mmCIF file of C-alpha atoms in Angstrom:
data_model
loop_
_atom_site.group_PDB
_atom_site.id
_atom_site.type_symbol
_atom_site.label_atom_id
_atom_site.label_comp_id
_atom_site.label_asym_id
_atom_site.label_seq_id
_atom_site.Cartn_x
_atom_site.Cartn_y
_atom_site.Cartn_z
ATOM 1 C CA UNK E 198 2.567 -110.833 95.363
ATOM 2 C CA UNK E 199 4.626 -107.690 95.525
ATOM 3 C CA UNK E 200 7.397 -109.347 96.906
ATOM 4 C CA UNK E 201 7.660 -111.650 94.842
ATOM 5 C CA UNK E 202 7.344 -109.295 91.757
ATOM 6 C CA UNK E 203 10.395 -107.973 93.221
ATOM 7 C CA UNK E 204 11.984 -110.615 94.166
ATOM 8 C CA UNK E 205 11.953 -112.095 90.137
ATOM 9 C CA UNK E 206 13.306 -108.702 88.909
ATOM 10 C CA UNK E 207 16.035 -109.238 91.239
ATOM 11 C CA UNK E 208 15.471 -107.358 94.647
ATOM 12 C CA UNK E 209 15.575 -109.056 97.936
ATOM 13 C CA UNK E 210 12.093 -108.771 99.204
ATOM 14 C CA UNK E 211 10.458 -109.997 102.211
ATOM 15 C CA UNK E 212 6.986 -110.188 103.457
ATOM 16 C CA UNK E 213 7.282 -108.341 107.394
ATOM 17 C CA UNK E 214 4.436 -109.844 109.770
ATOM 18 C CA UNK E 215 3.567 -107.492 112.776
ATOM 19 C CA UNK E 216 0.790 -107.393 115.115
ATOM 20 C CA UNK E 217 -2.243 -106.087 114.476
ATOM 21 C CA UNK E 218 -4.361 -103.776 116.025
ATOM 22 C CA UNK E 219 -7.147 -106.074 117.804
ATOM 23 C CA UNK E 220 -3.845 -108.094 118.697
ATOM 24 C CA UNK E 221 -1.577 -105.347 119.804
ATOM 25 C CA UNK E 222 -2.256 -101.388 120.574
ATOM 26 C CA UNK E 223 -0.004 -99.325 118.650
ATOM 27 C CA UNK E 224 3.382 -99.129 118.241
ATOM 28 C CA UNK E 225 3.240 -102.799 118.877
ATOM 29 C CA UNK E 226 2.956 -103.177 114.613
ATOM 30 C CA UNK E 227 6.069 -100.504 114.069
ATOM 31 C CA UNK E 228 8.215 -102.176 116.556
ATOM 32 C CA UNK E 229 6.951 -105.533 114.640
ATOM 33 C CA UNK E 230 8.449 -103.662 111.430
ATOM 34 C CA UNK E 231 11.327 -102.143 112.573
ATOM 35 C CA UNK E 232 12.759 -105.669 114.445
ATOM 36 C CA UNK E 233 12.720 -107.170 111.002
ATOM 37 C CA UNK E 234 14.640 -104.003 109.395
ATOM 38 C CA UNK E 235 17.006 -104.816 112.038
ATOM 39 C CA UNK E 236 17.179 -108.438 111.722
ATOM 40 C CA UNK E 237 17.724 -108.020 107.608
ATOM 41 C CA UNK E 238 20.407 -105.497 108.194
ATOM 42 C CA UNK E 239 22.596 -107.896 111.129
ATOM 43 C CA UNK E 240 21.706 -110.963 108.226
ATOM 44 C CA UNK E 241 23.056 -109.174 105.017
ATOM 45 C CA UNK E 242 25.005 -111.026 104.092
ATOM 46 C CA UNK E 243 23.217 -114.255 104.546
ATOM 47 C CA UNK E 244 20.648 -113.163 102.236
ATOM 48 C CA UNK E 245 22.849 -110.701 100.101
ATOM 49 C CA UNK E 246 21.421 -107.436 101.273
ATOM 50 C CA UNK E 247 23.402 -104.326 100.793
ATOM 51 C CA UNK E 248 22.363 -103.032 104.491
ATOM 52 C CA UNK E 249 22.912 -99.077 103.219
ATOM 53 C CA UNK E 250 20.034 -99.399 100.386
ATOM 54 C CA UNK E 251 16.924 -100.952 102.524
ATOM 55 C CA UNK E 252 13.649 -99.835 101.094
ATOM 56 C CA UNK E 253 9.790 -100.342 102.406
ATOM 57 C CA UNK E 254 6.760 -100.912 100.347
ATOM 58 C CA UNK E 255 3.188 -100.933 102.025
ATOM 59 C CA UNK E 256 -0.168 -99.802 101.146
ATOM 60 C CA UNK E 257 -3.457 -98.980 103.245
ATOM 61 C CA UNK E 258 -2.486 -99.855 106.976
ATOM 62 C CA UNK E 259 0.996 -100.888 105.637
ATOM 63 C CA UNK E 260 1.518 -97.860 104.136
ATOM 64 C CA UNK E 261 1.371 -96.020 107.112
ATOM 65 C CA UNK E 262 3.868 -98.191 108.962
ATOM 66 C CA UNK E 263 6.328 -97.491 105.833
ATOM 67 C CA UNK E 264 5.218 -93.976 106.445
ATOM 68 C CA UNK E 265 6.116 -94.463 110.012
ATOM 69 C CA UNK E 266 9.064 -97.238 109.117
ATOM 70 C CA UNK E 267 10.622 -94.108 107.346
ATOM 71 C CA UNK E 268 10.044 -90.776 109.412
ATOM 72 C CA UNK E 269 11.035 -92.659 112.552
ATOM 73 C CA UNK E 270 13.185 -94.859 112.220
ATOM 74 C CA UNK E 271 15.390 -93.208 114.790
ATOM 75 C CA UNK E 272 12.799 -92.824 117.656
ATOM 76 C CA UNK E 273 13.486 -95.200 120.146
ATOM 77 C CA UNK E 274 9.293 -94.928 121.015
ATOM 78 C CA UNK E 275 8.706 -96.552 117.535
ATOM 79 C CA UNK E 276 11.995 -98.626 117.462
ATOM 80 C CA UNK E 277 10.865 -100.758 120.203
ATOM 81 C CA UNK E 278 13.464 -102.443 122.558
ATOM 82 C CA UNK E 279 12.827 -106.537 120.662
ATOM 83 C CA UNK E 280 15.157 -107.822 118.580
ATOM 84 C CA UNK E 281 18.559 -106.480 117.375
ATOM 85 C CA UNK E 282 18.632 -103.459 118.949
ATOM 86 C CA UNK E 283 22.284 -102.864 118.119
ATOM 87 C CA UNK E 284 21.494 -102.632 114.640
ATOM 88 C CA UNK E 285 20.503 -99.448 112.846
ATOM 89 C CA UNK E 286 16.232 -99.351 111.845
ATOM 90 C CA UNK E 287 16.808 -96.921 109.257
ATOM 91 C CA UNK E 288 15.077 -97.416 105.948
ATOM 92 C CA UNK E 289 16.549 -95.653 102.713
ATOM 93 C CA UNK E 290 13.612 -95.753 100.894
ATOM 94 C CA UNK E 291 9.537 -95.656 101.315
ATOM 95 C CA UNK E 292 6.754 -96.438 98.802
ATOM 96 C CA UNK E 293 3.621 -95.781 100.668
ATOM 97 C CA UNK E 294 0.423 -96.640 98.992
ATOM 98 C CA UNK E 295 -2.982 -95.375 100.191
ATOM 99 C CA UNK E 296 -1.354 -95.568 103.265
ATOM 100 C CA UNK E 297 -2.788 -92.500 106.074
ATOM 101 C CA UNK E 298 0.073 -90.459 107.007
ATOM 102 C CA UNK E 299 -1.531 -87.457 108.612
ATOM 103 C CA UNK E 300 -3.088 -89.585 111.974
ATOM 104 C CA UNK E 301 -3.101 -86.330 114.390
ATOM 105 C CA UNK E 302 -4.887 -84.126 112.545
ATOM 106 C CA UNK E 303 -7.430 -84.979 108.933
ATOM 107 C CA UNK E 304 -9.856 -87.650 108.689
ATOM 108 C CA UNK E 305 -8.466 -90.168 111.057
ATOM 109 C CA UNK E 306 -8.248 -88.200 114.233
ATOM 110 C CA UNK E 307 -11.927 -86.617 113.204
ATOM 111 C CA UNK E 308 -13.193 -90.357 112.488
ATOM 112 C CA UNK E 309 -11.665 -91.256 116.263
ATOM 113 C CA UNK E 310 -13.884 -88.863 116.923
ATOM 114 C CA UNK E 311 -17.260 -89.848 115.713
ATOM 115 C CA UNK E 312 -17.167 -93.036 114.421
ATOM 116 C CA UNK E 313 -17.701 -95.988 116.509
ATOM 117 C CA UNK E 314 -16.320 -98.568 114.100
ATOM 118 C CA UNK E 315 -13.098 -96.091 113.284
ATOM 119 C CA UNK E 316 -9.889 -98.532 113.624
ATOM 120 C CA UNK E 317 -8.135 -95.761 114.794
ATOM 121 C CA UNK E 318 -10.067 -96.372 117.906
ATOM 122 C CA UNK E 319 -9.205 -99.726 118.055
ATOM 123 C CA UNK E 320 -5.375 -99.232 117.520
ATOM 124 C CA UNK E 321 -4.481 -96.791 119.703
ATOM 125 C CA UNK E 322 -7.364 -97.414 122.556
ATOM 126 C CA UNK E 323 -8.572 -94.128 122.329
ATOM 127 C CA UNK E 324 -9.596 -91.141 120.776
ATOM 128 C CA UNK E 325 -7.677 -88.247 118.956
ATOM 129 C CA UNK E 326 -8.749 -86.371 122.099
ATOM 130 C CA UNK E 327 -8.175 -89.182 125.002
ATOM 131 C CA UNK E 328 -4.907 -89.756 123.691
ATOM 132 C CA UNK E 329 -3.124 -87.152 121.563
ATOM 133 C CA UNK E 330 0.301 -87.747 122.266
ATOM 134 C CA UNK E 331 -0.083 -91.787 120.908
ATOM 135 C CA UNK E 332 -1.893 -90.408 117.423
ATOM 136 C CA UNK E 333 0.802 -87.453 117.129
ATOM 137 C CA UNK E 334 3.660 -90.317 117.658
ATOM 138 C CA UNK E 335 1.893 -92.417 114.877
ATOM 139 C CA UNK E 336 1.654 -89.524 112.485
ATOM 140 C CA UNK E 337 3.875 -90.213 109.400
ATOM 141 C CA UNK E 338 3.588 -87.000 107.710
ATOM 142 C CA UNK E 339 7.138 -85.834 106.900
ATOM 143 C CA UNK E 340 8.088 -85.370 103.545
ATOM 144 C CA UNK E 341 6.454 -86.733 100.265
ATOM 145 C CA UNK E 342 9.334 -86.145 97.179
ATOM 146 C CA UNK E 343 6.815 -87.478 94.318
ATOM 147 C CA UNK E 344 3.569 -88.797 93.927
ATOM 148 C CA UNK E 345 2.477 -91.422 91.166
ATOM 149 C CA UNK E 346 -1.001 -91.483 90.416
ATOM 150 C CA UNK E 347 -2.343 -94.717 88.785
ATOM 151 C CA UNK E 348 -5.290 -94.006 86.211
ATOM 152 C CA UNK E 349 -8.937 -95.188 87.692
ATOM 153 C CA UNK E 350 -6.846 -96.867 90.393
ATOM 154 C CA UNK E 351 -8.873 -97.984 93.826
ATOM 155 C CA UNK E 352 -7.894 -98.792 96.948
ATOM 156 C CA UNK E 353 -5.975 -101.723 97.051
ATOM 157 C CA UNK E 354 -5.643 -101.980 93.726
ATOM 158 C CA UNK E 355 -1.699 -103.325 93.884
ATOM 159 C CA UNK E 356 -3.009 -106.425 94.294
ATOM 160 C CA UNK E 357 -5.025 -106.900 91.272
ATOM 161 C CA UNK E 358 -4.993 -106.915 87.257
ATOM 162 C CA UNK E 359 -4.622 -104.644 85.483
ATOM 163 C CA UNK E 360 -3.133 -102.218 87.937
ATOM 164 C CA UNK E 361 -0.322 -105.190 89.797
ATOM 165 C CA UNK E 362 1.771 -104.891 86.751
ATOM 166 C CA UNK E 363 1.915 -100.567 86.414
ATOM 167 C CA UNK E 364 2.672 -100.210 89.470
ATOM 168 C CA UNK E 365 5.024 -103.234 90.414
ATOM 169 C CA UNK E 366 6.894 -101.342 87.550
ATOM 170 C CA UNK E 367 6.541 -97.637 89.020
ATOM 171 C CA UNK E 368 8.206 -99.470 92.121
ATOM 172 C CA UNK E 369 11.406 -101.171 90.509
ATOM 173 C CA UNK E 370 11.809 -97.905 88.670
ATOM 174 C CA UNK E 371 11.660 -95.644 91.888
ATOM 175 C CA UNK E 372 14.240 -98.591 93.521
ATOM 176 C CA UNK E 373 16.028 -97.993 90.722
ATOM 177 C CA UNK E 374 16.219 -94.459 90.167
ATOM 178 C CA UNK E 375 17.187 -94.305 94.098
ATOM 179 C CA UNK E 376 19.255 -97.627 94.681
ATOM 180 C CA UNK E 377 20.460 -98.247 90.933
ATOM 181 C CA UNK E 378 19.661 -101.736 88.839
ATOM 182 C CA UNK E 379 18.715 -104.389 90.991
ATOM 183 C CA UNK E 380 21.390 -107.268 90.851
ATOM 184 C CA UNK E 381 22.898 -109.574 93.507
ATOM 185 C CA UNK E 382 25.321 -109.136 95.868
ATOM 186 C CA UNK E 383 27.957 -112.178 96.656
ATOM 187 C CA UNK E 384 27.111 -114.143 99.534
ATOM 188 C CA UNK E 385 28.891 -115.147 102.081
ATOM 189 C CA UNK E 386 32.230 -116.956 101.744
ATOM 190 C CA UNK E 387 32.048 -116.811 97.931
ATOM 191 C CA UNK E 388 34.306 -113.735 98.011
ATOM 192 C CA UNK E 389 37.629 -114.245 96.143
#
């Protein structure tokens, strides 16, 4: 629904699919992510994309592959070696949305801990303890330069009425604050 939110105000979007965790052990999901950054950048300008303004939206587990999508980009750990890798992973721009970024230290490495049902265990097959050089290469934290807060919003809320609309809006104004208006580029072959 995001997507294509964004999409009508006039941003390419598109909806990545990665692996999840019962599927995959981690960074099988960021390579997932980072492949398609890849792919969009080599197919600008098939689908009009200005490859130097990319930008990542996610929330809850999403969120913390933005998180990851944007602090390490460059890593070739998280990069992955599948598809395009002569093409830059970089990501301009992250929106993260109730999306863990501390996974090293805080609640998720103390949940790995304790809780038996903790998907933390599930993702990285192991324990903050058993395996603390995978949950330090999964931890986003980096830099945070603002932070919206949406009134008697819930987890997951993006996805529902009344909060879709405020905050589909806080996210075309951040793309546009960083990016400028959204508008399309020419595509291929129509250049004069």
């Amino acid at each position: 629904a995001l997507a294509v939110d964004l999409a009508r105000r006039g941003y390419v979007a598109a909806a990545i699919e990665y692996r999840l965790a019962a599927e995959a052990a981690f960074p099988a999901a960021i390579h997932d992510c980072l492949a398609a950054v890849r792919f969009l950048r080599l197919q600008a300008s098939v689908y009009s994309i200005d490859p130097d303004r990319i930008a990542a939206v996610g929330g809850s587990a999403g969120g913390h592959l933005v998180g990851l999508m944007a602090s390490g980009g460059t890593n070739p750990l998280l990069a992955g070696d599948g598809g395009n890798p002569s093409a830059s992973s970089e990501i301009q721009l992250a929106v993260v949305m109730a999306g863990p970024l501390q996974i090293a230290s805080g609640q998720v490495a103390e949940r790995s801990l304790t809780a038996k049902d903790s998907n933390a265990l599930v993702w990285f097959r192991g324990t903050a303890e058993e395996k603390p050089e995978v949950y330090a290469l999964a931890d986003a934290f980096e830099q945070m330069t603002s932070l919206t807060v949406i009134p008697n919003g819930k987890h997951g809320c993006w996805n529902r009425l009344p909060w879709f609309t405020t905050i589909t809006d806080r996210i075309a104004e951040i793309l546009a604050q960083q990016f400028g208006q959204a508008g399309m580029l020419e595509p291929a072959g129509n250049e004069e």
